[in-house]
PDB file of C-alpha atoms in Angstrom:
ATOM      1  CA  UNK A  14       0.000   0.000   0.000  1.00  0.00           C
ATOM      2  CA  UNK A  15       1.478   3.067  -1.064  1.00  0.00           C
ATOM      3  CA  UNK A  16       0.377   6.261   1.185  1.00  0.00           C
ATOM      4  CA  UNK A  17      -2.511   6.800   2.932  1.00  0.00           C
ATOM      5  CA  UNK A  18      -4.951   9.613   1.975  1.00  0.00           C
ATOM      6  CA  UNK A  19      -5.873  12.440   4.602  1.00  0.00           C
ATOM      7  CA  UNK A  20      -9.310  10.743   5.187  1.00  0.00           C
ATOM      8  CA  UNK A  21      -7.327   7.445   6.324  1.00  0.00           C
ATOM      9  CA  UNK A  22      -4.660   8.729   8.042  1.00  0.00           C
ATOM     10  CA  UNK A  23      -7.504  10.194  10.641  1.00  0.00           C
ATOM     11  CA  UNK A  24      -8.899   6.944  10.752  1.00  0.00           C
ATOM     12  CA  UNK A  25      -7.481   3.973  13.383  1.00  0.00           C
ATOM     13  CA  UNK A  26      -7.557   0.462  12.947  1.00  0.00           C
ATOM     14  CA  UNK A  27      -8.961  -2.591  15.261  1.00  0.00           C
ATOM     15  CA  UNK A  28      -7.893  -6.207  14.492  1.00  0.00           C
ATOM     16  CA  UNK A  29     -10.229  -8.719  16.554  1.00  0.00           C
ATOM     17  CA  UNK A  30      -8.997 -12.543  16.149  1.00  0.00           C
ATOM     18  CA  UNK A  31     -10.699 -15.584  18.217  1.00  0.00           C
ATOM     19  CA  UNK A  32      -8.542 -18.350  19.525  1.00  0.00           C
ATOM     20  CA  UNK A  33     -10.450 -21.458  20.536  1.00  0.00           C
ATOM     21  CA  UNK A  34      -7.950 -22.253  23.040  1.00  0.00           C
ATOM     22  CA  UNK A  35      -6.147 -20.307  25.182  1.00  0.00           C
ATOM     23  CA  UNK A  36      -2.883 -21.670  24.936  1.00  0.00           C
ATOM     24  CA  UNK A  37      -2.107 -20.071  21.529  1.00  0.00           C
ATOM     25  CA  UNK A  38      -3.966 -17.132  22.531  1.00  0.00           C
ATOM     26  CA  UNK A  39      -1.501 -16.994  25.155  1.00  0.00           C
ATOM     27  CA  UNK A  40       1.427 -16.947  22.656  1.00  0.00           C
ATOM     28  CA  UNK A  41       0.348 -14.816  20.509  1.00  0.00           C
ATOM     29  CA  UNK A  42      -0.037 -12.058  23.009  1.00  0.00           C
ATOM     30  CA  UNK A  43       3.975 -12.550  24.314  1.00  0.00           C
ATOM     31  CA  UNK A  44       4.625 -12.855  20.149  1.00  0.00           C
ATOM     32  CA  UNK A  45       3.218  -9.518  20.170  1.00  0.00           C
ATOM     33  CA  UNK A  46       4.944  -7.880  22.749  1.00  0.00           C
ATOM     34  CA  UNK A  47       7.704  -9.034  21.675  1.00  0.00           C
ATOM     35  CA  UNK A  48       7.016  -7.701  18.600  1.00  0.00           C
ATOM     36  CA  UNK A  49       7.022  -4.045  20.269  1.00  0.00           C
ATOM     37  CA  UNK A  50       2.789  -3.960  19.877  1.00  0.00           C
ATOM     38  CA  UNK A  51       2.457  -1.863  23.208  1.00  0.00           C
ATOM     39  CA  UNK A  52       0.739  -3.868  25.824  1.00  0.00           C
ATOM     40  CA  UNK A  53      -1.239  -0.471  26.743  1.00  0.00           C
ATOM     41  CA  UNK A  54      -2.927  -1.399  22.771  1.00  0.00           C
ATOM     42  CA  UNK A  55      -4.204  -5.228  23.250  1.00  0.00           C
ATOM     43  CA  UNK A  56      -7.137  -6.235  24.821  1.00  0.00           C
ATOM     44  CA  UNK A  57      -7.999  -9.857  25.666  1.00  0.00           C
ATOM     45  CA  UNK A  58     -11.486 -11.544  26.763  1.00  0.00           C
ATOM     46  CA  UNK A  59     -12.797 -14.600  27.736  1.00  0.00           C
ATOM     47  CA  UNK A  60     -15.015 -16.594  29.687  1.00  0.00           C
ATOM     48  CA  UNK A  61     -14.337 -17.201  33.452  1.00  0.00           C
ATOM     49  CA  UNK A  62     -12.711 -20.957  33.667  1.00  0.00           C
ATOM     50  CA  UNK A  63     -14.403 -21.598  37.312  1.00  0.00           C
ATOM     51  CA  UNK A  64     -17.414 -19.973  39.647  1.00  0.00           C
ATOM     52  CA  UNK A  65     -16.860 -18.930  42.600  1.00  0.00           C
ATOM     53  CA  UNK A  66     -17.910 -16.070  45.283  1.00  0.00           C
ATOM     54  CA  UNK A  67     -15.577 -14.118  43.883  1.00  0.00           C
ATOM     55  CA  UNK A  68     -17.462 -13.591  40.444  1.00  0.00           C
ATOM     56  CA  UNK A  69     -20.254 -11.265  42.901  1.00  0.00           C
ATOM     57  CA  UNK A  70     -17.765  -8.586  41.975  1.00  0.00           C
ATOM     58  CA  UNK A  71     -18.268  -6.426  38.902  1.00  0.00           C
ATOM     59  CA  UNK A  72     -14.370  -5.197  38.692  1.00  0.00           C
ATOM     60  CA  UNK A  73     -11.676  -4.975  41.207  1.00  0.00           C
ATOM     61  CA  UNK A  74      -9.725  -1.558  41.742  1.00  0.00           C
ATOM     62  CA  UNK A  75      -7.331  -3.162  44.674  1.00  0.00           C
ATOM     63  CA  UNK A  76      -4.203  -5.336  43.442  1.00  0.00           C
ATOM     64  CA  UNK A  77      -4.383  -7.296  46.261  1.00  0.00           C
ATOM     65  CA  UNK A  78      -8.029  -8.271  45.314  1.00  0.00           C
ATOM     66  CA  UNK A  79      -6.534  -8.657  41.607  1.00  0.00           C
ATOM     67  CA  UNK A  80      -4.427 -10.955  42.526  1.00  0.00           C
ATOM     68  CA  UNK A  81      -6.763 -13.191  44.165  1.00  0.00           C
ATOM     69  CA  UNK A  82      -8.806 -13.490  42.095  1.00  0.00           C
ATOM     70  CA  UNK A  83      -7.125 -13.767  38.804  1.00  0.00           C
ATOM     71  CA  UNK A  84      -4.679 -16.464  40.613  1.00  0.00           C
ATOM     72  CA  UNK A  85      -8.162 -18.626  41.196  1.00  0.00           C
ATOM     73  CA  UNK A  86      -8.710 -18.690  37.776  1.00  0.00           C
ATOM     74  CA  UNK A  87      -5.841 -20.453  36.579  1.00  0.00           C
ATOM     75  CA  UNK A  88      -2.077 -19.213  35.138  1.00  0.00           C
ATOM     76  CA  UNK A  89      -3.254 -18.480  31.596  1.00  0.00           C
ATOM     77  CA  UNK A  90      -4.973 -15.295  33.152  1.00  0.00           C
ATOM     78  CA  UNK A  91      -2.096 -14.439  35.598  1.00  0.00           C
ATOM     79  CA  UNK A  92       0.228 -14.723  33.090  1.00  0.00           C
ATOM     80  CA  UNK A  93      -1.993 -12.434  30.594  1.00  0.00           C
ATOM     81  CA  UNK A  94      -2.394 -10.089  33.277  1.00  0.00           C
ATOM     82  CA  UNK A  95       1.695 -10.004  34.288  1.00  0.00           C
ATOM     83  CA  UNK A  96       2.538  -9.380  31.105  1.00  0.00           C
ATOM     84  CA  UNK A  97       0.115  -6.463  30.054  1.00  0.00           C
ATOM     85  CA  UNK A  98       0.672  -4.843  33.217  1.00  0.00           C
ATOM     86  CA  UNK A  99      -2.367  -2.785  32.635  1.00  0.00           C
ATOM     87  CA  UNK A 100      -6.262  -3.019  33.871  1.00  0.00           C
ATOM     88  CA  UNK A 101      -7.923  -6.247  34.574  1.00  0.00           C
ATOM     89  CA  UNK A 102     -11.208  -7.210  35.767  1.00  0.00           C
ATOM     90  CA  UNK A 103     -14.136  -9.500  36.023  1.00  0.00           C
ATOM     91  CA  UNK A 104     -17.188  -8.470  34.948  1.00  0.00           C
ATOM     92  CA  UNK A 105     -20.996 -10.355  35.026  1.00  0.00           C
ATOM     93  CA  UNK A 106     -22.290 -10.439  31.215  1.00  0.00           C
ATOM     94  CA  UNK A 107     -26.028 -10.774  30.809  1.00  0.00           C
ATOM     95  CA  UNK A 108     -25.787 -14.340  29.083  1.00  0.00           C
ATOM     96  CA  UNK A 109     -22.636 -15.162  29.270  1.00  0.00           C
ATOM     97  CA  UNK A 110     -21.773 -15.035  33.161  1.00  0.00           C
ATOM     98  CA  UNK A 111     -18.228 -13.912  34.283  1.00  0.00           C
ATOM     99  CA  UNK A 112     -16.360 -12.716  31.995  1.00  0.00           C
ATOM    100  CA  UNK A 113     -12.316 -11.814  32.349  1.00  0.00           C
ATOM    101  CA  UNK A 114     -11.033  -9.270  30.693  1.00  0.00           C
ATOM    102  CA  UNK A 115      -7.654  -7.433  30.183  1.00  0.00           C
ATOM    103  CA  UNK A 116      -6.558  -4.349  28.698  1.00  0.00           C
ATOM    104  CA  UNK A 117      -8.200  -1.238  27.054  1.00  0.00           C
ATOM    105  CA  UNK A 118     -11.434  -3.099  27.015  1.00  0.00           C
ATOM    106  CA  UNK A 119     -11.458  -2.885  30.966  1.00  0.00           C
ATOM    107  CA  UNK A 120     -12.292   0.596  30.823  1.00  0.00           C
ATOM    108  CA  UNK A 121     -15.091   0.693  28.225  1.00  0.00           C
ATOM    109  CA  UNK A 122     -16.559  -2.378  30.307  1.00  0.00           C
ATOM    110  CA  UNK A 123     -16.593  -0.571  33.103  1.00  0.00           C
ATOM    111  CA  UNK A 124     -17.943   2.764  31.403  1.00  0.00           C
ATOM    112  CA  UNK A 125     -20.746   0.875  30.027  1.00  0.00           C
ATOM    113  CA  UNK A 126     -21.363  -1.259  33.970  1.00  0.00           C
ATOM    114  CA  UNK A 127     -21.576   2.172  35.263  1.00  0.00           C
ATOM    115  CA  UNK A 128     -24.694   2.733  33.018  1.00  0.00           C
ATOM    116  CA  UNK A 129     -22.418   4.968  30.233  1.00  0.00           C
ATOM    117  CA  UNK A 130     -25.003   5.151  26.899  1.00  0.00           C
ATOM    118  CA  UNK A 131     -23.394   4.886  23.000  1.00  0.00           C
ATOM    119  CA  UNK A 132     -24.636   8.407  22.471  1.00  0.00           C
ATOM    120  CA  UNK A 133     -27.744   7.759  20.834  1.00  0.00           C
ATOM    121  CA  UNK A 134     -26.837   5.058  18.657  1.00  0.00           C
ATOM    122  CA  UNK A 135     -29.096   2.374  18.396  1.00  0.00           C
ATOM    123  CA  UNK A 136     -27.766  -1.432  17.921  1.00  0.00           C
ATOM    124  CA  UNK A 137     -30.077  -4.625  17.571  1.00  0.00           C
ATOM    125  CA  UNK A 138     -29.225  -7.944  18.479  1.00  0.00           C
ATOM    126  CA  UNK A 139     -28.487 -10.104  21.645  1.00  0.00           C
ATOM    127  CA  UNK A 140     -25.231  -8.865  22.268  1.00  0.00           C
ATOM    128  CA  UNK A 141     -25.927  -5.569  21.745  1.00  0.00           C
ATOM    129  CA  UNK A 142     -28.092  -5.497  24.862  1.00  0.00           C
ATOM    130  CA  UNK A 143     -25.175  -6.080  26.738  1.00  0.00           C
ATOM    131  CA  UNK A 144     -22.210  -4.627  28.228  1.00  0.00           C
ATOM    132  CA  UNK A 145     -19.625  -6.430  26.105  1.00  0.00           C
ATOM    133  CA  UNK A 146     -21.936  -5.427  23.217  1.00  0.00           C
ATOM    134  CA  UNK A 147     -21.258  -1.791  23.982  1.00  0.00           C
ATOM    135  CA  UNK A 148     -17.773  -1.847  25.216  1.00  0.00           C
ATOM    136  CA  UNK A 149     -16.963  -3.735  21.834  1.00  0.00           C
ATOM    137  CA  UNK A 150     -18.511  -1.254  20.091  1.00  0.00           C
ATOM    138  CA  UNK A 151     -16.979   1.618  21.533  1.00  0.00           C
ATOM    139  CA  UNK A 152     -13.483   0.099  21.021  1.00  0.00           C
ATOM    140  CA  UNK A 153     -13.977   0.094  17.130  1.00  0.00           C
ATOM    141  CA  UNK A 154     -16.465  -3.124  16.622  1.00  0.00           C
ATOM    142  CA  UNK A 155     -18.936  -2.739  13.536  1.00  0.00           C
ATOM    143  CA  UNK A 156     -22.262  -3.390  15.074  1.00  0.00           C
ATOM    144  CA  UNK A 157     -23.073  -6.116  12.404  1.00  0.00           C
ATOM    145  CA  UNK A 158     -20.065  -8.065  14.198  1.00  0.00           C
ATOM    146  CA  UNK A 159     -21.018  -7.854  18.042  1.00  0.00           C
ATOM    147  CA  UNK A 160     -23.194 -10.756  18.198  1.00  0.00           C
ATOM    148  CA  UNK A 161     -20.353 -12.961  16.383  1.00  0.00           C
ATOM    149  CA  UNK A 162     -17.876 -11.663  19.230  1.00  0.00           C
ATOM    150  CA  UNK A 163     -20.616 -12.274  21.771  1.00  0.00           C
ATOM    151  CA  UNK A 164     -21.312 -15.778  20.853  1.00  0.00           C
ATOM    152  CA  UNK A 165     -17.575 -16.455  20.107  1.00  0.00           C
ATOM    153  CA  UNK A 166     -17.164 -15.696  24.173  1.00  0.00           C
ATOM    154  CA  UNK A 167     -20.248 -17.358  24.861  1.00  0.00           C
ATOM    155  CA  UNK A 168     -18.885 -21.028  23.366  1.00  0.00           C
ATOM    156  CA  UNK A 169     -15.769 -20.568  25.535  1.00  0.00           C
ATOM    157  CA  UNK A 170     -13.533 -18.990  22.852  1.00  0.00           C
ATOM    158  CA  UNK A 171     -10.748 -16.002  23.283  1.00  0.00           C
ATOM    159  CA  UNK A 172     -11.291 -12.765  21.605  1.00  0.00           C
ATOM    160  CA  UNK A 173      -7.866 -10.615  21.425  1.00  0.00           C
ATOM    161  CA  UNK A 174      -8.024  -7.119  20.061  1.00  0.00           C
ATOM    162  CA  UNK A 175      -5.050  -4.763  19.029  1.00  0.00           C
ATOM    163  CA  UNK A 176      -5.379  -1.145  18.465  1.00  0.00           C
ATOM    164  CA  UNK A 177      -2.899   0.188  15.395  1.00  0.00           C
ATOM    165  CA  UNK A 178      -2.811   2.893  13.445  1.00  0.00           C
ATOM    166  CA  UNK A 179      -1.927   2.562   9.431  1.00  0.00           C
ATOM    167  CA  UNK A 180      -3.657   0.031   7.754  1.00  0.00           C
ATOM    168  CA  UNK A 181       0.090  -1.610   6.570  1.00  0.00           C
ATOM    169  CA  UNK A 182       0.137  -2.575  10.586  1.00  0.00           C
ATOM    170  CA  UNK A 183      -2.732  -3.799  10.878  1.00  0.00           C
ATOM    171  CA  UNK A 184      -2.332  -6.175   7.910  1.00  0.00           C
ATOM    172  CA  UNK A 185       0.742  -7.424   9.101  1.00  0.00           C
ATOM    173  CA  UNK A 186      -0.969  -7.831  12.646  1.00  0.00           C
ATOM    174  CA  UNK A 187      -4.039  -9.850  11.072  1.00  0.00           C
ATOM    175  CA  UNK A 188      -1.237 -12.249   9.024  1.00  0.00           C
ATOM    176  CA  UNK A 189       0.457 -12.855  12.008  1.00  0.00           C
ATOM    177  CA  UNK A 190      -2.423 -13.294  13.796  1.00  0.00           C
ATOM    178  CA  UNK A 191      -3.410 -16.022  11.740  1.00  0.00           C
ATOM    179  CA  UNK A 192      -0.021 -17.963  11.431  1.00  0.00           C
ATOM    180  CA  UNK A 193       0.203 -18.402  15.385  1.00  0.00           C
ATOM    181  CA  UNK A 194      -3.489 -20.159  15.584  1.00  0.00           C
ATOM    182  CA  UNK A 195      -6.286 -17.705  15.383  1.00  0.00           C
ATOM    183  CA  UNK A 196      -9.189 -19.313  14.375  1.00  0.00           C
ATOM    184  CA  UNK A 197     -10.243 -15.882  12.941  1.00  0.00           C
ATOM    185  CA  UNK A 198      -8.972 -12.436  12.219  1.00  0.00           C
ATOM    186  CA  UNK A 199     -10.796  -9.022  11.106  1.00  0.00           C
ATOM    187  CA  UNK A 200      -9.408  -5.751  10.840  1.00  0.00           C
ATOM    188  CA  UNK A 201     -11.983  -2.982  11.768  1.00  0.00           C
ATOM    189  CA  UNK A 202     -11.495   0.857  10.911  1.00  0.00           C
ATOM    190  CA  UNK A 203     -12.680   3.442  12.999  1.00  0.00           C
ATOM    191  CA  UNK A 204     -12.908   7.190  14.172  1.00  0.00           C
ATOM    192  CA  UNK A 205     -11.037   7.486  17.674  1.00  0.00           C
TER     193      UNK A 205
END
């Protein structure tokens, strides 16, 4: 791709891929670190691996209580959590139950638990009624995709995101993506 025009270059890219398993979900986050994708850019989400008391919560704000509970929910969401060095929490999705979640997505989850609105837009579908619907959205999501995220959650899946900028990184992102197991990869643009 040669250069970008003005309209694009104002314009920020999402790329969303769904690991069915969380080992090489796992791996591909560390292969993007390592790759110099800031942590501060990825998101990760999944489905709570166990029930517990703990799950009452809607996020945790105290390390301490962090720690505690991510360490009950086994190492893949330690480790996830150690390495992106960034907000975590567990949040109670309509439909889905408790769902973990790391990274920028934290805060539109929490926006959106809070009672935050889209500013007036309207969305149909199941998952648009719920949280996640609206914190995917607001992170760059096409509407027409949330319920495909949703449900991808919903059968147990793991749904990584990564904020870029040009659309030359985000290509390369999606390829790579797709060589270290994703099941699925989209690029998304949106206005920031």
């Amino acid at each position: 791709m040669a250069h970008e025009t003005d309209h694009q270059a104002h314009r920020r890219r999402l790329v969303v891929a769904v690991f069915a398993r969380h080992e090489p979900a796992a791996s591909a986050v560390e292969r993007l670190i390592e790759r110099d994708v800031a942590p501060d850019a990825l998101s990760i989400l999944g489905k709570s691996e166990g029930a517990g008391d703990d799950v009452l919560g809607i996020s945790y704000d105290g390390i301490g209580e962090r720690i505690k509970v991510w360490a009950g929910q086994g190492a893949f969401w330690g480790a996830l959590w150690g390495l992106l060095a960034s907000a975590a929490g567990m949040f109670l999705v309509p439909g889905l139950g408790a769902v973990f979640a790391v990274g920028p997505v934290v805060e539109a989850l929490a926006s959106t638990a809070a009672g935050a609105a889209i500013g007036g837009a309207t969305m149909a579908g199941a998952a648009a009624l719920t949280q996640l619907g609206v914190a995917l959205h607001r992170m760059g999501v096409p509407e027409e995709r949330l319920d495909h995220y949703h449900q991808a959650i919903a059968q147990g899946h793991y749904v990584i995101l990564a904020r870029c900028g040009t659309a030359d990184e985000a290509q390369a992102l999606h390829t790579q993506l797709g060589m270290w197991g994703a099941d699925e990869a989209e690029v998304f643009e949106y206005r920031p």
